[in-house]
Each structure stands twice: as structure tokens, then as C-alpha cells.
């Protein structure tokens, strides 16, 4: 009954096997092997155009270097107030951009409100040097709280960004979960909707370590080889990341795993909705579920072996909860079994 | 006949198997798993004292964050002119230290000359703000060119550093190769000789990605958890690095592999010495061999499938070579077979 | 009728004369002259203890280097949401701290609300590396909007900071204005109330360029000489800043000028209160006055030669203003004459 | 008998007077005043084309921000081994460029040797990410040691730079001294010879603080307003820098002062050449003179009130000096009187 985070899970057997197979022989290092080339081709296919792909060690690296690639002096990037970049990366985006600022934008359900984005950008007039200058907009898809931007919502954000000349980054730590939730192709959810750079995460979805930066306009990535190397993010034996992606992208494994995770979350949601001991915090469609419950109920679940994290109660819910109630996050993944879910629901009652 | 670099090799079967075994189940992320704790204990044993250990993605990260941990404003770190930090890390150490300078120190055979170190440090008097302030000395063990510092040589460098209040870092990308070449323990080659921080590399020695920073004084690493996280170097599924070290350190596998690599280099050196077509650039004792040969000889070797890199001819040799002669580097590793070596020597004649 | 900003004014005749007198002769450069030493003594007297004083070129430099001096990796500094650091320094504090974050804290009348400060600090638990680590609290005195923290209010903030081990910085761009408004000594308003570092601004108060960083604990400034030099903020002919402070601090000139500016603001406030065409935005006590008026009234004032800036309407007032009303800021200074004020009020009617 | 440095002198009476005159009245701040505009026009005239001009606080700031303006990730700037940037700026250029490297190039008489420049650039092949990427060449004119590049020498350097696509920066801390030594116009010595950015120093030549960055291609300076503001280098009362340049550039005052300083140095050189107690270190043509003399002679000079700095003996001279001999630097400036020089020579004998 582990619902703590998707990165508590291990590696899918197919990917583990692929890693083992790769262990022998010799291959050129630092991204120069044939396998590296092959994976780049796979990304081109996946995105239905020539893209530039760069492996990095962590999602934080992908997000930070994406901003670094488009940064300007006194730069300001706009993202949702609860974005991972702001909440959970210890200032890495600011560090890699030499002090750019992340301007938080509010919005319901973890999604940037377009009007508020406009208002926030307006606080930085192009020639007003005292405030700084806008340099990017970043959306998180799926969001940190289990929701997704619809295609229209993405387009609305990217239109605003473009009208101000700003590139758009998508933090796709849970890219696959969003894709299957919306039933879109990678191309549709990104560049066809105006997204320029994607943090393409696979680690949370059953790889042991596989994060890629995807630039849908390779020109934008011109300096990225140097940016990445200088950031100490160029693995020597890159083929061991490449082979994870090889297995990951083959035969729709990645989408199947994400679908499974989403399905497990749905099963969980359904059970939670039926229980009289909890209520959902809000509707989610990917592999995260948030629910409100009494502390003692949570304690009992833990006592029976359930593992999960308490979550900050959002302001909008603070008036709707009782004194003893808390918010918890439950995350599913490729390794979550329906038995885990059912056992959790049984204990809950 | 791949002698291009130790990181062209793959992963030792024992380590690959250990990785596969780890792929199932659930474990706490971000360095909090039991396996992470176990590996820390192994490092304590290995170094015969309590040390602080931090996994990072690359050797460049280990080197850069080591300097970041001890940096001061206007900081200057002293290292050999041919150190990896200076030659091959695209300015990462300078980037992570916000612009600290790497002051190159000369010395024969890839090793810092103690007198020259003193002279270089003397250029930065403690209160002379115009020049900057010394903050660390870094030695590379084994060196970039296949030699090693003897214990006395290390102590001489660290004594100078201590007399100026400077911590000493050891770039141990080939730590194991040096250890077996000198027949020393990890403790003897480091803190007992005055070394404070070690970039403990295992990737070049048969892991797919396993780099650790070791602080022999944990107090010195107080801010390292934040430094590493902010540097985007904290893996989520850390157990997959931990398990590599688990297999690596068990039953002396790491030393056996390094010994094998060194032995293969010795076999190569012996054969090269016997050949009339080449001569050694200088004596080496680890897994790198440098030799001078005619371009056409090199071409012929390549033609027969040998892979290796040409190397910059050091100034000291420039007057001793003929017009058509070049310097090449040959690197062995755990996967190098004696047949590879013999085949190379056969082609050479 | 120039009420645009205090830095639209020039230099007080006494200070201008002192500058002229200093123009001849020779003196040691880079802060080593006898005059530099003398001014340091004056600061010691002023603050009633040994302090460390560093001249810099701008208030932004003073603020930024103060944070740099106490920064930690992943550092977070807490300041009021409308602080100059956040609103008007183009990311300089973030730049000089290599990406530290300025966490905005709300509070009425431009002052940090102690409870909200506690709540904001609580979001960064000491060992939670994902969020970053607190490193300083900064208060602005006088605030950006003409108010001041009382001594009790300062102490309440500094107590909270100390309870978390955080140093306290005071942005004193209008230090003198606050001092005379509160009738306190420099020592009382700073270290006796728990303030550690002061951006001691004199430029806005009739110098041409005289900004000093004051560390009430010199130990905290140990690396500052290097930090400042590396920040390109060490003037060569420092005596020309020193001599401005020499005249500034002599015979209470600085306090007299601040008192005059505050008095002029008071005269303005009284007149505005009496007018039926405007109303005060809020009560101020230093040299800034904010008032709400109809756009056409503002246009008319400008038409008659008045110079001032429109100001962002704070949220708290947005429901209390009519469609055509705007908020303007009026700033007085040492050179403001009562005739200027009266003329302005006359035009206003 | 002050020959310590040109910045030990004060301010020329004409400039001091101009500063006094400016002290009254009101003017727009942050570079928006009419006077700021006027000075920009003067620079356009001076450089015979439209240029972009930015005042900063120090020469170090000008040098550092020039590199920041053209920097690239993993950037490397080439300058002479004894350049001020390398020797005397405490790592500021590295800091402002987030860790770019200054690659020292050797060359006689303080001037970059073109062949060595080519060789050094060649160490950074365009696509070799491990080494970093070239981003600028910087020349110092006049050099740190009193010599100047001839027009041909400048062109040779800039041609090499251009052939590699690199912009050229000129550190002109003693720009005027070089100009009069070569009898060239500002345009001839800069953009007509391929120089793109100039650190236009006036502080050493009788201003109290007047440093400008001049971009001969304004497009190259597009982000400079933000770069400067973020660097805490935007003065509020800019008119007080502007007015110094106003007086400085009027009626050739700046050139007259530089000529005077150079003449005084010539008088000194002639006297030194005639003395049997010293010999020149090398020929200089601007306002610096370097000579070798016995320590006891130097002591005697100091005893009689002469002030000067000992200088590092260059390697090329180390075999030509006796044990007790040292190298000293003598710097003249606008305020040096022939009596000072003669008195010095008298004491010397």
C-alpha cells in the first residue's frame, strides 16, 4: 500500500532487462554512440518533427536548464504558484539562471489562470529596467495536483506567451500520464499547441533514471550542449540512459504504464468517493488523488501499512474542513496493483 | 581493441545483476531508503571513520560541488595545469563556484610541483583583495596521464595546503586504479595523508553511473544537501546508485577490476616497449599508457580496428619527436581482455 | 514643483563645497586614505560601537551584498512584498546571491506582518532540502510607502528572525527620514533592536553618491572586502565618497535635511487633507505622501508644472476608488521649498 | 613625489567646478536627464558614429559587464597574462559572467602575441564541449606596463578575433594616455581597427569617478540596460557622472591632461636614463615608468618622501638583475608637476 510517490517504485521488468542487455561491449561515450543517435530518431518520430534531445540526470535539471537556455539578464519566468520549480527544487532554476526570478501566477486546480498571467506579465513593461524582463512561461502537465490542462487551456496560455514574445516550457515530469488522460499525441500536446521546450520525464514512470529535455525548435538549443556540460549533467555512459528510453518508448510501453497508473488512481478515486470516511479534495484525472480525512483515520491507515504524504491544505479548502481533518496525497504508478488499492479501501472502510 | 577511454566499457556483470535485482519493490526516494543508509555505512568502513557521502551524476559534478562546498568570495583553487577540472569540464567548477578561479600549477608527470604550488599560493596574499583569496588545493589521483602521487608526495602537497589553511580535494575519477597501484587503503591515501574531500569515481571502473563525494570531515559538508539539491544532482531513485556501490564494494570487486585494468595496461606497456615502432611517452603505473609513434603507424592500427585518442604533445616532449610523430593515449579497463592487448601489439609489430 | 523622487534633487551646498575642497592633493586609493579611516571612526561613534563600514555605488549594491554576505545555498530571504529589493532592483539581490530567493511577506502599510513572517518561515523547515533554507530577514525603514516601523515593531520582527537563527538586514535608503520621524538614535533603531546589517543610504538625502553598508557585528563582514571587490563596487578614489559622508554627518546636517524633507511632506499632507479634490491614500510620517485623485486633476497639476509618479493602487484600496481615480506619490527632499508645496496646493485648489 | 598610482590624484579644477555647478536644481534620475542625453551625443561625436554608452562605477565593472554582454555558456575570453582583469579584479569578470574563464595569452611588453593568441584559441575547437567555447578577446590599451599596441598590432589581434567570430573588447582604463601617445582619434584606435567594446576610463585621468562602457555597435548592447541594473551599477543621480564627462571631453581637456601625464613620465624616463643608480625595465610611452634599482636606493627615495609601488619582476628580466635589485613602478598623472619629477631625480642622484 505504497502511495507516497511515483518515484518510490522501481523499474519496469522490460526496462530492467534492456539495461542488463546493454551492460556488455563497448560504445562511444558522452552521447556519441549509435544508440544515442537511434533514440534521437525515436524522439523525432514521437514528436513528428526534428527535435533536439538532451538527457539530464533529474527533472530539476531539465526544468532549470530549459530556463537557462532562454534566459535574459534580469529574467522573469512565469509559472503556477504551486509549480514544482517553485516549491520543490531548492532554488535550482534560480541558480542555473544566475538569479532569474520565478513569478508565481495563481489559478484554480493547479493551472495558471490566463487573466492572471496577463496581469503578472504586465507588471514587467519591456523597457522598465527596474523590474526585470520576462523570459519564459512554464506550465506543468500533468499538474502537481493531478489535474491536466486541456488542449484549449494550453493554447490560451501559449498564445499569451507568444504575444509577449515568450517561449513556453512544459514541465512534463508526468508527461505520459497527461497524454493518456487527454488521449493526445506528444506533438498535439506540445508544439502544435505552442509549447517550445519539454522536460520529458520518464523516471517517475518506471525508469530508474531517464529525463530528457526536448526542444521542438533545435535552433533554440544551440548552446545547450555547452549549457548541459557546464551544468555537470552530461553522463559519460549515456547509452545507459538511451537504452532505458529505447525500452520505454517501444511498443507503447510508456503509455501503457501511464494508463495503468491512471487507472489505479481512478479505482482509488471511485473507492474513496464511496467511502463515508473521506472526501476528495478535488477531481483529478491522472495518477494522483487528493482526499480529506480525519487525522485518526489517516493514522489507522498508516498503522495498517499504508504509506502516503500529508499535503498542504490549499486556501480554497481551508474553510471547508473540520479542525481534525487533513489533506493527503495518494500517488499510483506502474507497479501499483489493484490489490494494493483494494486493501487500502478495505482498511479505510 | 577499444582503448579510447575507460567509459567506453559497459557494466560489470555482477553490478548489472545487482541492478536487476533492485528493480522491483518500493523504497523511499531522494536518499532516504535503507539501502542508502547501508551504503553510507560501507563508506564509513572503507574510510575507517565517519564520513559524509553524497551521490552525484557525474565526476564533473563531484569536483565542482567539492569546490563549491569550500569556496570563498573571490576564491582561487590550485590544481595541476592538466587537471580534468581545467581541461575537460567546460567551466563547470567555475560555474558552480560563481566564478572562482582554477589557478594552474605546473609539475612533471601530471603532478603538482610543491615549490610551484607555494609560489602560486604566494601570489594571493591573505589581505590583498585585488587578487582574490585561496580556497582549496585539488590533486588528481591517479593523474590524468596515468601516473600517481606517492604517499609522500600527497603529504607534501597537503602540508603546504594546511599551512595556508586550505582544504584539499582529491579528484578520484580513477581512485581505485591509484589505490591498487600504490597498494594502500582508502584511509591511508586520503585523510591520513591530509585529504579532506574525495570525488570517489566508480563509473570509469565498471559502473554505469556511480559517483560519490566523500567528506572525511562531515562538518565540512553541512550545507552539501542543499548545495547538491540546488545543483540538480539529487536523484529521486537513489537506490539505483546505491546498489551499484553495493556490488562494487563487495568482496573487493572494485579493486579486482582496477587491478585487472592496471595489469592490462602493464601488458600493453611491456609490449610497446618491446616494439621498435613506438616508444612510451613516459612511465605510467595505472590503466593509461601514452606512446609516441608515427602517424602512419597509428593509421594502420586504426585501420585494423584499434580505437584510441590522439593526445596533446606536452611541451617537454616537443623537442624529442620527429615531424610525423604523434602522441596517443591507450586506456584499459575491467573489460579489456589480454587478447585485445595482444591483438593490438600484433598489428603494431 | 518636483515631487518625482528624492533622487531628482542635487547635492546640498555644504556637501558640494566639501567635495570641491577634496579635489586637490593626493591620497591613497581603494579605501586606504586617512579620510577613509576618519569616516569609519565617525560611523563607530554614530552607532555607539565598533562597526564595519563599506562604501558601495548604489543602494541596490548595498542591499544585494548584504544578502550575499549572509547567504546560504538554496537561501531564502524574507522581506515585504513591496520591498525595493523585490520591486525595483531587476533581480540584483538574486544575482549577487547566485539565485537566492526573496520570499514576499504581506503586511499592512508596507510593513512585514509578524504572524505572516512566522508562517512564511515555517514553509522552510530546517532539514527539508526541497524548499531551500532561510538565510535572512530584511526590513525597509522608512518603508517604500512613507511609513515607519516603530521600535516595538522592529523588535518583534528581529525576535522572530533570531528565534530561527536569521540575521536581520535593514534597507535604509531613507534611514535618516525614519530616524527623525521616530526621534531615535542610529544605535537604538538598529542593533539595540536586533538589526545586524544596514544599507545606510545618503544619496537620496542630498549626497550625489554616498551609500554605505554597516555591519554592526564586524565578524559578519569578514569576507565583505572580497565580496565587494568581486562585485566591482570598490571605488578607486574612495575619498570622494568619504568626504561626502564627512560633510553629511557633521553638525547633524543629515538629520536636519531629513527633518526638512519630512516637514515639507507634512505641509503637503496638511494641504492635501484640506483640499476637497484629493484624499490621502494612507497616513505617512516621512518624506513621501500618497494621495488619490481624479485623473483630470492629476493632468491639471502636471499641466502647471508639477512632476510626480503614478503609483500602483494597492489591493486594499481598489474597492474604495472611483473609476477615474488614480494614486500618485509625492516625494519631498532637502531641496523642496515650502513655496513648491504651496504652489502645488494652490494649483490643486 | 607621489608616483604610486594615477588614482592617488584628485580631480582637475575644471571638473571639480563643473561638479559644483551641477549641484543645484532637479533632474530626472537613472540616466534620463537631458544632461545624460547630451553626453551620449558627445560620445557619438567622439567616436564618429552612433555608439551606446553606459556609465558604471568602476573600471572593473566596465570590463566585467563588457564580457557579460557577449558571454556564452562555458565561455572563454582571451587576454594578456598580465591584464588587469586577471591580476587585479578579484575574479569580478568571472563572477559577472557566471564562471567564464579568462585564458591568459603571453606576449612581450604586456601585449598579446598574435601567434600565441591563435594557438590558445585553437585549444577550444568550436564543437568540443569539454573545453568550453571562446567568446571574446580583450586588449588593454595602454597596457598595464606603460606600452601601447600600435594600430597594426591592434588590427592583427582583431583580425584573428574576427576570423573566429569573436568580439573584441578594449580595456581603456588609460585610453587617453594611449590616444595621445599614438596621436590617433578615438574612432581610429577602436572600431576602425576592429574594436567593438571599450571600457572608457576617465577616473585615472582626473575625474573622481567616471567610467563608461562604449559599444560601437549599439545592437550588441541590447540587454545592457538590464545587465547593468542587475549588476547594481546604475547610479540614481547619473547627472553627476555625466557632468564629469561634460567637462572632461570639452576643449580637449582630457587629451591635454593625458599628454601632460605622458610628458611627465617622459621627463622621468629621461632623468632615470641619465642616472647611474637605476635602469629602465623596458621602454614605455605613456604615463608609467618601470625601473630597476637597488633596494637601498629605493629605501632612500622613500625616506625622502617618494611614494611608489614595487612591481613583480617579469620572468624575462629575472636573469638580468642582481640579488638586491627590485623593480618599481612610477605613475604620473594630470597633477604631477615637473618639480615632483625633478625632486625625485635629485634625490636619486
GROMACS .gro file of C-alpha atoms in nm, chain A residues 176-344:
model
  169
  176UNK     CA    1   0.279   1.034  -2.013
  177UNK     CA    2   0.005   1.047  -1.751
  178UNK     CA    3  -0.129   1.365  -1.905
  179UNK     CA    4  -0.106   1.229  -2.256
  180UNK     CA    5  -0.319   0.924  -2.188
  181UNK     CA    6  -0.561   1.123  -1.975
  182UNK     CA    7  -0.622   1.356  -2.269
  183UNK     CA    8  -0.577   1.095  -2.540
  184UNK     CA    9  -0.344   1.319  -2.738
  185UNK     CA   10  -0.020   1.267  -2.924
  186UNK     CA   11   0.301   1.417  -2.797
  187UNK     CA   12   0.303   1.655  -3.093
  188UNK     CA   13  -0.054   1.768  -3.029
  189UNK     CA   14   0.007   1.839  -2.663
  190UNK     CA   15   0.326   2.033  -2.726
  191UNK     CA   16   0.445   2.223  -3.032
  192UNK     CA   17   0.115   2.202  -3.217
  193UNK     CA   18  -0.029   2.387  -2.918
  194UNK     CA   19   0.260   2.630  -2.891
  195UNK     CA   20   0.494   2.459  -2.644
  196UNK     CA   21   0.863   2.502  -2.725
  197UNK     CA   22   1.058   2.305  -2.466
  198UNK     CA   23   0.957   1.993  -2.276
  199UNK     CA   24   1.104   1.838  -1.964
  200UNK     CA   25   1.025   1.487  -2.076
  201UNK     CA   26   1.025   1.278  -1.761
  202UNK     CA   27   1.036   0.900  -1.758
  203UNK     CA   28   1.184   0.831  -1.415
  204UNK     CA   29   0.853   0.864  -1.233
  205UNK     CA   30   0.701   0.631  -1.492
  206UNK     CA   31   0.916   0.319  -1.435
  207UNK     CA   32   1.266   0.411  -1.546
  208UNK     CA   33   1.539   0.425  -1.294
  209UNK     CA   34   1.678   0.749  -1.427
  210UNK     CA   35   1.565   0.885  -1.761
  211UNK     CA   36   1.499   1.251  -1.807
  212UNK     CA   37   1.518   1.429  -2.138
  213UNK     CA   38   1.495   1.788  -2.249
  214UNK     CA   39   1.316   1.819  -2.581
  215UNK     CA   40   1.347   2.138  -2.785
  216UNK     CA   41   1.090   2.139  -3.063
  217UNK     CA   42   1.294   2.412  -3.231
  218UNK     CA   43   1.651   2.282  -3.241
  219UNK     CA   44   1.781   2.636  -3.303
  220UNK     CA   45   1.670   2.730  -2.956
  221UNK     CA   46   1.904   2.463  -2.820
  222UNK     CA   47   2.215   2.583  -2.999
  223UNK     CA   48   2.409   2.643  -2.678
  224UNK     CA   49   2.255   2.355  -2.488
  225UNK     CA   50   2.548   2.114  -2.533
  226UNK     CA   51   2.766   2.366  -2.351
  227UNK     CA   52   2.496   2.459  -2.101
  228UNK     CA   53   2.448   2.094  -2.010
  229UNK     CA   54   2.816   2.008  -1.990
  230UNK     CA   55   2.888   2.315  -1.777
  231UNK     CA   56   2.598   2.211  -1.555
  232UNK     CA   57   2.772   1.876  -1.489
  233UNK     CA   58   2.477   1.697  -1.647
  234UNK     CA   59   2.647   1.516  -1.931
  235UNK     CA   60   2.669   1.149  -1.837
  236UNK     CA   61   2.971   0.966  -1.973
  237UNK     CA   62   2.799   0.633  -2.036
  238UNK     CA   63   2.494   0.789  -2.197
  239UNK     CA   64   2.392   0.466  -2.361
  240UNK     CA   65   2.254   0.352  -2.027
  241UNK     CA   66   2.004   0.632  -2.034
  242UNK     CA   67   1.943   0.587  -2.402
  243UNK     CA   68   1.860   0.218  -2.357
  244UNK     CA   69   1.601   0.300  -2.093
  245UNK     CA   70   1.426   0.528  -2.339
  246UNK     CA   71   1.464   0.259  -2.603
  247UNK     CA   72   1.261   0.014  -2.400
  248UNK     CA   73   1.034   0.284  -2.264
  249UNK     CA   74   0.916   0.411  -2.599
  250UNK     CA   75   0.891   0.074  -2.768
  251UNK     CA   76   0.550  -0.082  -2.827
  252UNK     CA   77   0.377   0.192  -2.631
  253UNK     CA   78   0.516   0.060  -2.304
  254UNK     CA   79   0.536   0.411  -2.163
  255UNK     CA   80   0.172   0.486  -2.241
  256UNK     CA   81   0.056   0.151  -2.114
  257UNK     CA   82   0.229   0.210  -1.783
  258UNK     CA   83   0.088   0.559  -1.751
  259UNK     CA   84  -0.258   0.431  -1.837
  260UNK     CA   85  -0.225   0.167  -1.572
  261UNK     CA   86  -0.122   0.423  -1.314
  262UNK     CA   87  -0.411   0.648  -1.410
  263UNK     CA   88  -0.648   0.353  -1.394
  264UNK     CA   89  -0.530   0.260  -1.048
  265UNK     CA   90  -0.587   0.619  -0.942
  266UNK     CA   91  -0.937   0.600  -1.085
  267UNK     CA   92  -1.008   0.282  -0.893
  268UNK     CA   93  -0.884   0.459  -0.583
  269UNK     CA   94  -1.099   0.765  -0.651
  270UNK     CA   95  -1.404   0.554  -0.702
  271UNK     CA   96  -1.347   0.374  -0.376
  272UNK     CA   97  -1.279   0.695  -0.189
  273UNK     CA   98  -1.593   0.853  -0.325
  274UNK     CA   99  -1.791   0.558  -0.199
  275UNK     CA  100  -1.641   0.575   0.148
  276UNK     CA  101  -1.807   0.783   0.414
  277UNK     CA  102  -1.472   0.840   0.592
  278UNK     CA  103  -1.314   1.060   0.331
  279UNK     CA  104  -1.399   1.301   0.054
  280UNK     CA  105  -1.196   1.404  -0.248
  281UNK     CA  106  -1.014   1.735  -0.229
  282UNK     CA  107  -1.082   1.793  -0.596
  283UNK     CA  108  -1.126   1.594  -0.912
  284UNK     CA  109  -0.809   1.455  -1.068
  285UNK     CA  110  -0.761   1.263  -1.392
  286UNK     CA  111  -0.405   1.132  -1.374
  287UNK     CA  112  -0.218   0.926  -1.117
  288UNK     CA  113  -0.260   1.146  -0.812
  289UNK     CA  114  -0.557   1.156  -0.580
  290UNK     CA  115  -0.607   1.405  -0.301
  291UNK     CA  116  -0.853   1.347  -0.023
  292UNK     CA  117  -0.960   1.499   0.304
  293UNK     CA  118  -0.995   1.279   0.606
  294UNK     CA  119  -0.978   1.283   0.981
  295UNK     CA  120  -0.633   1.254   1.135
  296UNK     CA  121  -0.735   0.942   1.323
  297UNK     CA  122  -0.848   0.777   1.001
  298UNK     CA  123  -0.514   0.862   0.844
  299UNK     CA  124  -0.332   0.721   1.147
  300UNK     CA  125  -0.527   0.400   1.120
  301UNK     CA  126  -0.436   0.366   0.753
  302UNK     CA  127  -0.069   0.413   0.834
  303UNK     CA  128  -0.100   0.169   1.119
  304UNK     CA  129  -0.212  -0.089   0.866
  305UNK     CA  130   0.084  -0.024   0.640
  306UNK     CA  131  -0.036   0.245   0.404
  307UNK     CA  132   0.232   0.496   0.307
  308UNK     CA  133   0.140   0.844   0.184
  309UNK     CA  134   0.225   1.210   0.241
  310UNK     CA  135   0.017   1.478   0.406
  311UNK     CA  136  -0.026   1.776   0.174
  312UNK     CA  137  -0.063   2.147   0.238
  313UNK     CA  138  -0.430   2.238   0.256
  314UNK     CA  139  -0.497   2.492  -0.018
  315UNK     CA  140  -0.653   2.818   0.089
  316UNK     CA  141  -0.970   2.747  -0.106
  317UNK     CA  142  -1.043   2.444   0.111
  318UNK     CA  143  -0.944   2.586   0.445
  319UNK     CA  144  -1.296   2.696   0.527
  320UNK     CA  145  -1.447   2.363   0.430
  321UNK     CA  146  -1.259   2.136   0.664
  322UNK     CA  147  -1.304   2.045   1.026
  323UNK     CA  148  -1.039   2.102   1.284
  324UNK     CA  149  -0.911   1.747   1.282
  325UNK     CA  150  -0.915   1.698   0.910
  326UNK     CA  151  -0.607   1.685   0.693
  327UNK     CA  152  -0.537   1.657   0.323
  328UNK     CA  153  -0.337   1.363   0.192
  329UNK     CA  154  -0.190   1.277  -0.145
  330UNK     CA  155  -0.208   0.928  -0.290
  331UNK     CA  156   0.007   0.852  -0.592
  332UNK     CA  157  -0.014   0.544  -0.809
  333UNK     CA  158   0.232   0.416  -1.065
  334UNK     CA  159   0.311   0.129  -1.299
  335UNK     CA  160   0.378  -0.103  -1.006
  336UNK     CA  161   0.059  -0.031  -0.818
  337UNK     CA  162  -0.162  -0.338  -0.810
  338UNK     CA  163  -0.539  -0.333  -0.781
  339UNK     CA  164  -0.490  -0.542  -0.466
  340UNK     CA  165  -0.296  -0.254  -0.311
  341UNK     CA  166  -0.581  -0.022  -0.388
  342UNK     CA  167  -0.848  -0.256  -0.266
  343UNK     CA  168  -0.658  -0.331   0.051
  344UNK     CA  169  -0.628   0.041   0.118
   0.00000   0.00000   0.00000
